[in-house]
GROMACS .gro file of C-alpha atoms in nm:
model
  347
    1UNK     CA    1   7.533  11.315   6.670
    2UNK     CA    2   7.486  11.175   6.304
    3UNK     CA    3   7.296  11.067   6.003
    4UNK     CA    4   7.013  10.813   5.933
    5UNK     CA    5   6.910  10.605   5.613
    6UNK     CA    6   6.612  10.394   5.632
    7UNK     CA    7   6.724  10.200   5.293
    8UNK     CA    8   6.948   9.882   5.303
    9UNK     CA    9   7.292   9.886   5.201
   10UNK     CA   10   7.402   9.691   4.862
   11UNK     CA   11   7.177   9.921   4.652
   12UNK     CA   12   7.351   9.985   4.267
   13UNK     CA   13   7.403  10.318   4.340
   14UNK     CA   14   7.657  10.258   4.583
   15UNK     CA   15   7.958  10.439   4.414
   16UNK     CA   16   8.298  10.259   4.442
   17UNK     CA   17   8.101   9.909   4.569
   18UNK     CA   18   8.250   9.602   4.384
   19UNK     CA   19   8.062   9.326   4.571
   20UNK     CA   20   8.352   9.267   4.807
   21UNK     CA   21   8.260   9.303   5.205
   22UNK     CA   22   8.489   9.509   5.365
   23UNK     CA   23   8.484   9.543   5.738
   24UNK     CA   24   8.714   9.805   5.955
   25UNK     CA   25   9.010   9.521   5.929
   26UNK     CA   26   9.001   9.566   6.336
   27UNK     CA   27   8.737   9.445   6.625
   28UNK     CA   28   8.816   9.747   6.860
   29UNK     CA   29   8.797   9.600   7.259
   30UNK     CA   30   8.482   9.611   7.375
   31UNK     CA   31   8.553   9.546   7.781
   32UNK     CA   32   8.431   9.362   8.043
   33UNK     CA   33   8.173   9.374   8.310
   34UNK     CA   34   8.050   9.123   8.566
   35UNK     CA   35   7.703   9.020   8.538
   36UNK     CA   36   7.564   9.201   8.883
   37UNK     CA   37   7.823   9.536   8.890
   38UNK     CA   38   7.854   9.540   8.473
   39UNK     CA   39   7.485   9.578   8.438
   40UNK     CA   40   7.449   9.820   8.728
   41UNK     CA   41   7.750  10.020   8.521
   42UNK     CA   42   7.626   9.994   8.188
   43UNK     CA   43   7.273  10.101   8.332
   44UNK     CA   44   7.434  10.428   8.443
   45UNK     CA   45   7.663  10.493   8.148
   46UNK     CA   46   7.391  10.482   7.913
   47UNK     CA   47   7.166  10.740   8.169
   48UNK     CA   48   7.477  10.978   8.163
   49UNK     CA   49   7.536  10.927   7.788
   50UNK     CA   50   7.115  10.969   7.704
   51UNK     CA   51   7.145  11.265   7.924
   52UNK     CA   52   7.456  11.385   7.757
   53UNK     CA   53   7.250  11.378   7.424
   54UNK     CA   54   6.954  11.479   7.491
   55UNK     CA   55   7.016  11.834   7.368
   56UNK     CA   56   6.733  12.013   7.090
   57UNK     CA   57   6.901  11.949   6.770
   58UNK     CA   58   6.726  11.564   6.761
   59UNK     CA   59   6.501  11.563   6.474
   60UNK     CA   60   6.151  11.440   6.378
   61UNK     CA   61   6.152  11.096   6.307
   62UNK     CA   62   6.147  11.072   5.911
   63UNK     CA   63   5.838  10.939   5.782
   64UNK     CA   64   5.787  10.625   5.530
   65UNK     CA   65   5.799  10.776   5.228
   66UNK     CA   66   5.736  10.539   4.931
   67UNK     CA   67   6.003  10.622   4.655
   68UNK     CA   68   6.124  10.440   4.303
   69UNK     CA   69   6.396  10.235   4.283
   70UNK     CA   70   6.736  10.356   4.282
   71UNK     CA   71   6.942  10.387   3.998
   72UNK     CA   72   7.182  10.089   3.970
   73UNK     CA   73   7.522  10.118   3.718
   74UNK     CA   74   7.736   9.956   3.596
   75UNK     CA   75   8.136   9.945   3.733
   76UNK     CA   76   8.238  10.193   3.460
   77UNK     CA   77   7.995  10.416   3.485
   78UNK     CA   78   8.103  10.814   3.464
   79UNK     CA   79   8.032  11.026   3.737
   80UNK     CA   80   7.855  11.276   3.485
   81UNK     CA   81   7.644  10.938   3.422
   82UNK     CA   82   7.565  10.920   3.755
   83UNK     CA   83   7.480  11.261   3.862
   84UNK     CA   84   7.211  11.278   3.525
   85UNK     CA   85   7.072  10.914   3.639
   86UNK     CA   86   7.052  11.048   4.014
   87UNK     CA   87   6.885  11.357   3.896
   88UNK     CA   88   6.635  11.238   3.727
   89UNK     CA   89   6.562  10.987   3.997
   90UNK     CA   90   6.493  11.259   4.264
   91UNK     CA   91   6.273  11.442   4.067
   92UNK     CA   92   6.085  11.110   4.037
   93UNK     CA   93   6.070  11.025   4.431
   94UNK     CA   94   5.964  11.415   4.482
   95UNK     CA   95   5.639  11.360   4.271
   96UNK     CA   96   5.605  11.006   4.439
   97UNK     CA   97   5.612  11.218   4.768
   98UNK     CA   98   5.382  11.442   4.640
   99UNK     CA   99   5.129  11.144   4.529
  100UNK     CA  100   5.150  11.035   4.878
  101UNK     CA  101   5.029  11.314   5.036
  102UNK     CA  102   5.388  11.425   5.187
  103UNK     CA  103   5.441  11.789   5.050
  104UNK     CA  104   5.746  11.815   5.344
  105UNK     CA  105   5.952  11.522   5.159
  106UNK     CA  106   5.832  11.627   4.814
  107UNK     CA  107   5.985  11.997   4.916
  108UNK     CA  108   6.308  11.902   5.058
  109UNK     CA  109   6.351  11.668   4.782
  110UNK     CA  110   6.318  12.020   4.497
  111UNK     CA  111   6.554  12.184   4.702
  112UNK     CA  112   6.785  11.899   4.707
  113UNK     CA  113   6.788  11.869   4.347
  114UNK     CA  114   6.853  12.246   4.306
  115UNK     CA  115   6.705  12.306   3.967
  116UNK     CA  116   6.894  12.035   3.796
  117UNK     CA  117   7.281  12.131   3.923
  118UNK     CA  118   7.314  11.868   4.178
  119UNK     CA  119   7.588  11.660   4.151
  120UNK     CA  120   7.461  11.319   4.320
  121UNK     CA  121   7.721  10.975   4.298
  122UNK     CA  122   7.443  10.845   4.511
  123UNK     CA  123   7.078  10.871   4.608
  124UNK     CA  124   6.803  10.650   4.718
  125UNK     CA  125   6.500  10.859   4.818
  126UNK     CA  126   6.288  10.524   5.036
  127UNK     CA  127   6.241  10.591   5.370
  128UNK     CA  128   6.526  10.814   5.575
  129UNK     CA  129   6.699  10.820   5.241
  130UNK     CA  130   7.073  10.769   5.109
  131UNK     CA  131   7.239  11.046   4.908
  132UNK     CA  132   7.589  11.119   4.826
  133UNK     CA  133   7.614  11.478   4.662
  134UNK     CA  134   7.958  11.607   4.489
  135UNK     CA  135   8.030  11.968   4.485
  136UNK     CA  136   8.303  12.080   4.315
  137UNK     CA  137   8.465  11.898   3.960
  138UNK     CA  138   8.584  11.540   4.131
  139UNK     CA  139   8.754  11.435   3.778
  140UNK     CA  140   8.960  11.724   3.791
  141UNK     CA  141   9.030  11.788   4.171
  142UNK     CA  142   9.357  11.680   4.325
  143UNK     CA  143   9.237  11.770   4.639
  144UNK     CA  144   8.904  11.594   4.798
  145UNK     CA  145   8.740  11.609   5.106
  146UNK     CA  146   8.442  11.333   5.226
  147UNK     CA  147   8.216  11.407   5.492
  148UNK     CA  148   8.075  11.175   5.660
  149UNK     CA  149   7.801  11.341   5.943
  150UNK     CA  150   7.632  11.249   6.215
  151UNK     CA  151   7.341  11.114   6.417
  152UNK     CA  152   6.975  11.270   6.254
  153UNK     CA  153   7.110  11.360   5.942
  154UNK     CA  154   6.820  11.160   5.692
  155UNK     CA  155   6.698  11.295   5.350
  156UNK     CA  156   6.461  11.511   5.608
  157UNK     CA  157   6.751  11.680   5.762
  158UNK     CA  158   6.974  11.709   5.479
  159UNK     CA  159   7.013  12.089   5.412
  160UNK     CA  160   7.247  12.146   5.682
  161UNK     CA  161   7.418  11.893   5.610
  162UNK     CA  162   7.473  12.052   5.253
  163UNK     CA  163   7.517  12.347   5.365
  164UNK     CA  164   7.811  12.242   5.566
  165UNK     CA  165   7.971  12.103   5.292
  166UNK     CA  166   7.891  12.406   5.043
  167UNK     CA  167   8.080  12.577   5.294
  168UNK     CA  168   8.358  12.389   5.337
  169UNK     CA  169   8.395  12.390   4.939
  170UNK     CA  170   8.385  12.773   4.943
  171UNK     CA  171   8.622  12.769   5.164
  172UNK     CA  172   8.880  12.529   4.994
  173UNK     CA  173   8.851  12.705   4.662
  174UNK     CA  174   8.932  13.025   4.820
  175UNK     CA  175   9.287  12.896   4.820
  176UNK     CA  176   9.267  12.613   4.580
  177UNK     CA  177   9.051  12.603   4.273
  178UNK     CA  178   9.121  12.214   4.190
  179UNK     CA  179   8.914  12.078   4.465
  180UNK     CA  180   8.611  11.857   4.573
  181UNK     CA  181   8.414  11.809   4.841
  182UNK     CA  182   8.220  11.487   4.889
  183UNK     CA  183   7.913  11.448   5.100
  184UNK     CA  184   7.824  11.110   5.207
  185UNK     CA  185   7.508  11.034   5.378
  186UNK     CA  186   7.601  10.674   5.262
  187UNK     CA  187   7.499  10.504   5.607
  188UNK     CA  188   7.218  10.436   5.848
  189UNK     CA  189   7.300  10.663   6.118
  190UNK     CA  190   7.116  10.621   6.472
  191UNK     CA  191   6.874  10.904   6.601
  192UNK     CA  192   7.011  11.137   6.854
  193UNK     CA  193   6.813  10.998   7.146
  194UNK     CA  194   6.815  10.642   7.113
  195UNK     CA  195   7.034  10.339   7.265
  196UNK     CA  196   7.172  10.300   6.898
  197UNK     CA  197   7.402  10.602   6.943
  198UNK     CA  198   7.566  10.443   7.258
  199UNK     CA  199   7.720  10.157   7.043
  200UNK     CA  200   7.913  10.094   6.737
  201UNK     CA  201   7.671   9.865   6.558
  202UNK     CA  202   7.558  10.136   6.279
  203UNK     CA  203   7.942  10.222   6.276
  204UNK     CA  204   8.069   9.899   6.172
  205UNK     CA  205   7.792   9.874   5.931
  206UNK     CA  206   7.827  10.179   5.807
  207UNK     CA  207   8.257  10.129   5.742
  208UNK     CA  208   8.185   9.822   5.538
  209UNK     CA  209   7.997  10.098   5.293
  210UNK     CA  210   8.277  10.372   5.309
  211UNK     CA  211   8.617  10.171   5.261
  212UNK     CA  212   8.517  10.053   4.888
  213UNK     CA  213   8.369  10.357   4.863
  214UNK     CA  214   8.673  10.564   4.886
  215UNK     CA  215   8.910  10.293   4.655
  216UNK     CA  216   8.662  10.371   4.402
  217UNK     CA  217   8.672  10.775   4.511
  218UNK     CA  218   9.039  10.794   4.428
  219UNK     CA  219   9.009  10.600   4.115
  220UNK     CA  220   8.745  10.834   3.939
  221UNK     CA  221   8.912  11.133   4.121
  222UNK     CA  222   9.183  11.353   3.964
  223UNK     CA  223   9.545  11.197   3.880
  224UNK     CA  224   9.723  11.149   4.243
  225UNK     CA  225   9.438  11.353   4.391
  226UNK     CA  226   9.496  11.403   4.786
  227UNK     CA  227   9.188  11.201   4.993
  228UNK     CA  228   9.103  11.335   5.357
  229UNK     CA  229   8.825  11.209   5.551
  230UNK     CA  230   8.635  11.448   5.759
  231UNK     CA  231   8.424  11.298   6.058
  232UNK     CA  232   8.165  11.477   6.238
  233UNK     CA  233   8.010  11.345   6.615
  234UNK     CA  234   7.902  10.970   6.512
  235UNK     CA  235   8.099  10.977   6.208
  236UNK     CA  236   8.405  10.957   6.362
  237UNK     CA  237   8.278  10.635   6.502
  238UNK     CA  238   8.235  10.581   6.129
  239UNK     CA  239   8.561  10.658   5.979
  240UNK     CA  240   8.755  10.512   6.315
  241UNK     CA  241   8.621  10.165   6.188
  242UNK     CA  242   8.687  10.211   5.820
  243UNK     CA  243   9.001  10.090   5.676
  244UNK     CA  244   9.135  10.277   5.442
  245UNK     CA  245   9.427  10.181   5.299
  246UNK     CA  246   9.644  10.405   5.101
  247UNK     CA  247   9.331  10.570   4.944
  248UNK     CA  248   9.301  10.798   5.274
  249UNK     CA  249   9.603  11.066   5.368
  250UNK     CA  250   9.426  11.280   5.618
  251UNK     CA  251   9.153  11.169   5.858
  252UNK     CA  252   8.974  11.459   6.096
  253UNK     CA  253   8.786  11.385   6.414
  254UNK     CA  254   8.531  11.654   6.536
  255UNK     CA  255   8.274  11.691   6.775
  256UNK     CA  256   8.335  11.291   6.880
  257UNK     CA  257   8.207  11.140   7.154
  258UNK     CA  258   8.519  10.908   7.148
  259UNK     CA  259   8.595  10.632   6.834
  260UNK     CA  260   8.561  10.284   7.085
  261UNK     CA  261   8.952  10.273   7.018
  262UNK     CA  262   9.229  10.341   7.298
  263UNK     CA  263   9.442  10.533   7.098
  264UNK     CA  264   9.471  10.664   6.739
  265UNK     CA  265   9.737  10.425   6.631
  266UNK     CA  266   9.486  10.114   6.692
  267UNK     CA  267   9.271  10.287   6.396
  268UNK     CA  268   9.234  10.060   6.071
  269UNK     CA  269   9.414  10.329   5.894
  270UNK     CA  270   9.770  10.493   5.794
  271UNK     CA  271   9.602  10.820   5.772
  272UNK     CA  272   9.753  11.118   5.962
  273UNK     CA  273   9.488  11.122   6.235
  274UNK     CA  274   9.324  11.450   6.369
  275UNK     CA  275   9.133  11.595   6.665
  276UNK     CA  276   8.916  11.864   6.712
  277UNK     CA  277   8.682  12.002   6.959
  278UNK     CA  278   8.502  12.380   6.976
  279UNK     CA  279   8.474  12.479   7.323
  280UNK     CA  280   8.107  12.494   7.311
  281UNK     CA  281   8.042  12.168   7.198
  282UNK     CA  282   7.849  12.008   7.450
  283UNK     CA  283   7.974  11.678   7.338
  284UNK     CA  284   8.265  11.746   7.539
  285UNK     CA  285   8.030  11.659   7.858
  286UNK     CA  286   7.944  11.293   7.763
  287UNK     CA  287   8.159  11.012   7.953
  288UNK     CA  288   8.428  10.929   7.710
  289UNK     CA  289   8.447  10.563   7.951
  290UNK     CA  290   8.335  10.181   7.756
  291UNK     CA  291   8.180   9.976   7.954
  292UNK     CA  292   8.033   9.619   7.779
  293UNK     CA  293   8.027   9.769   7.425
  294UNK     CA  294   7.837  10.069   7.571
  295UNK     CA  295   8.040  10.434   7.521
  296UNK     CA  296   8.314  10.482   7.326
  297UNK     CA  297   8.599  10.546   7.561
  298UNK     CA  298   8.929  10.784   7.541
  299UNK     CA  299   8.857  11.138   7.394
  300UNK     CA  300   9.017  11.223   7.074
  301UNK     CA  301   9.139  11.526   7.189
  302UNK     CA  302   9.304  11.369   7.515
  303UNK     CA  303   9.700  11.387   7.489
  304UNK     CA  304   9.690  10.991   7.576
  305UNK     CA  305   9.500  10.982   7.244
  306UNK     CA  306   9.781  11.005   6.996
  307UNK     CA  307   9.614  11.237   6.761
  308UNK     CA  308   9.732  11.549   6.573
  309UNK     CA  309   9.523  11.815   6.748
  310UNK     CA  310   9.329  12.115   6.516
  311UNK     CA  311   9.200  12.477   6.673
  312UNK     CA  312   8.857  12.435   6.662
  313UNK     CA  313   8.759  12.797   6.817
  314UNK     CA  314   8.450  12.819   7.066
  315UNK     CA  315   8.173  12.682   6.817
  316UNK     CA  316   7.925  12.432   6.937
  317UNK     CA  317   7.850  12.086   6.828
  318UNK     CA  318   7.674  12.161   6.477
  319UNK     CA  319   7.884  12.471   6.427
  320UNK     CA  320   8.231  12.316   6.297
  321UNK     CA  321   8.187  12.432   5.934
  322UNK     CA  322   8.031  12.778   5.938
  323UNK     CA  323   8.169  13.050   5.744
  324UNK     CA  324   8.406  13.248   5.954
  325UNK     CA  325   8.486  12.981   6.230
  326UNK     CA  326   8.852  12.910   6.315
  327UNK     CA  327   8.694  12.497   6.324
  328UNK     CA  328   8.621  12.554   5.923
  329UNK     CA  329   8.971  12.702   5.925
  330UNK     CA  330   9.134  12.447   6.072
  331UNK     CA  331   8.979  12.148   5.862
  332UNK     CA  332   9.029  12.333   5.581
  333UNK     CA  333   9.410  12.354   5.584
  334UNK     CA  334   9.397  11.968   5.675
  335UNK     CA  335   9.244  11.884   5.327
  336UNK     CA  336   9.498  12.140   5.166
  337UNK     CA  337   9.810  12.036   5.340
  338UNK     CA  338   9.860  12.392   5.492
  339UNK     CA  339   9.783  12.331   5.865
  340UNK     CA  340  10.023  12.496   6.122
  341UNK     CA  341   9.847  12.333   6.391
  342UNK     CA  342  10.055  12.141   6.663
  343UNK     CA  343  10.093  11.795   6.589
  344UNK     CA  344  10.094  11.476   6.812
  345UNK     CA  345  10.220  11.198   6.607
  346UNK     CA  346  10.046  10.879   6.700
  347UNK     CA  347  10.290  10.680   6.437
   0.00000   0.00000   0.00000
């Protein structure tokens, strides 16, 4: 389902942190079971959730890669700053890779920095890796979209993760040059096949990182630039947890395996909340029930959700942003304010 980061969180290059801990501002319900019957349940949710899963887009487990230090800045610094510290930075952990006799990392790491263009807020190449790559002019953009993936998506994995976001940039600025798209591999995300995926713990975790992350988004941002938050498989575990103020006007569910809330208007959020499924996403096969924190309950795109719901086409589980779909469509015209789609207001 999402991304994973081997590197703790708290690092200086963690754009928009101010040393405040910020949680989701909500403890979603996590049920009860009784200690005979809620083990025998759990037991079998988490068999029909692995099996669910267990699907071959899992990938290698990343290997520990030594890297330098991160960059660490200061509150004010520029994003220009930033991207020129970051640079440099990755071209240093790709000849650390190198040195260590790991010529895969030390080649996805060139690519990543793509010959000295990359625009990165963020990135910490230890381990699974952090990185949080701009494309588009943020300063000037009134319109921005953050991505936040899912399970699997590491420093090793990262290029379609990019490439999902170079996409969805394409696609914006087909219609609207002033706009940004943010990619933010800014958590440690849980490994397809593993009991981490079954429960929020990375989630909540990973929402303390994104909320300051987005007040300090909309701040460096262009004047009254338009936030929406776009949530792939785990991720919109992620952003269901986050609370994000005002800074947030738009916030797109796709490919979920459910949030761990009952409905969209128990979300930390005043966001406009959206839901989205392709119809051959095999996500929509895992058991959207909760049982003692395990599972993450109602479906997004059920009715008795509340959400706003978004054509997502037939495209499968990592096909939601490809060129062409009616799914990149459809999230597109959320970030732009031009969606027809029906609407199910959960206010």
């Amino acid at each position: 389902m999402a991304t994973g980061t081997g590197t703790q969180a708290g690092t200086g290059t963690q754009t928009g942190t101010t040393g405040r801990t910020r949680g989701s501002g909500t403890r979603l319900s996590t049920g009860r079971a009784g200690s005979g019957g809620g083990r025998l349940r759990r037991g079998l949710l988490a068999a029909l959730v692995a099996a669910a899963v267990v699907v071959p887009v899992s990938a290698a487990a990343s290997p520990n890669v030594p890297a330098p230090a991160p960059a660490t800045f200061s509150e004010d610094a520029t994003p220009r700053s930033r991207y020129a510290a970051n640079s440099a930075n990755l071209a240093e952990a790709a000849r650390t890779a190198e040195d260590a006799d790991r010529p895969g990392r030390a080649a996805r790491l060139r690519a990543m920095g793509s010959g000295g263009a990359a625009q990165f807020l963020t990135f910490d190449g230890r381990g699974r890796g952090r990185a949080v790559e701009v494309f588009g002019e943020l300063e000037s953009a009134d319109r921005v979209a953050v991505l936040v993936p899912g399970s699997d998506t590491t420093l090793d994995t990262y290029e379609r993760f990019r490439a999902g976001a170079v996409s969805l940039q394409q696609r914006l600025q087909a219609e609207h040059p002033r706009t940004a798209v943010v990619a933010w591999l800014g958590y440690d995300t849980p490994g397809t096949v593993s009991t981490t995926v079954l429960s929020a713990d990375r989630a909540d975790a990973a929402a303390a990182e994104l909320a300051p992350f987005l007040d300090r988004l909309r701040d460096i941002s262009g004047p009254g630039a338009r936030l929406s938050l776009l949530c792939h498989s785990y991720g919109s575990v992620v952003c269901a947890r986050t609370a994000t103020g005002s800074a947030v006007s738009d916030m797109a569910l796709f490919g979920s395996p459910g949030t761990g809330a009952g409905s969209a208007r128990e979300l930390p959020t005043g966001a406009r909340v959206w839901a989205g499924r392709g119809s051959g996403d095999w996500i929509g096969n895992v058991p959207h029930v909760r049982f003692g924190g395990i599972g993450f309950g109602t479906d997004p795109v059920d009715p008795a959700f509340g959400a706003r719901i978004f054509a997502a086409g037939a495209v499968g589980h990592s096909d939601y942003l490809k060129p062409g779909t009616k799914s990149l469509d459809g999230l597109a015209a959320i970030v732009l304010g031009t969606t027809t789609a029906s609407e199910a207001d959960h206010g």
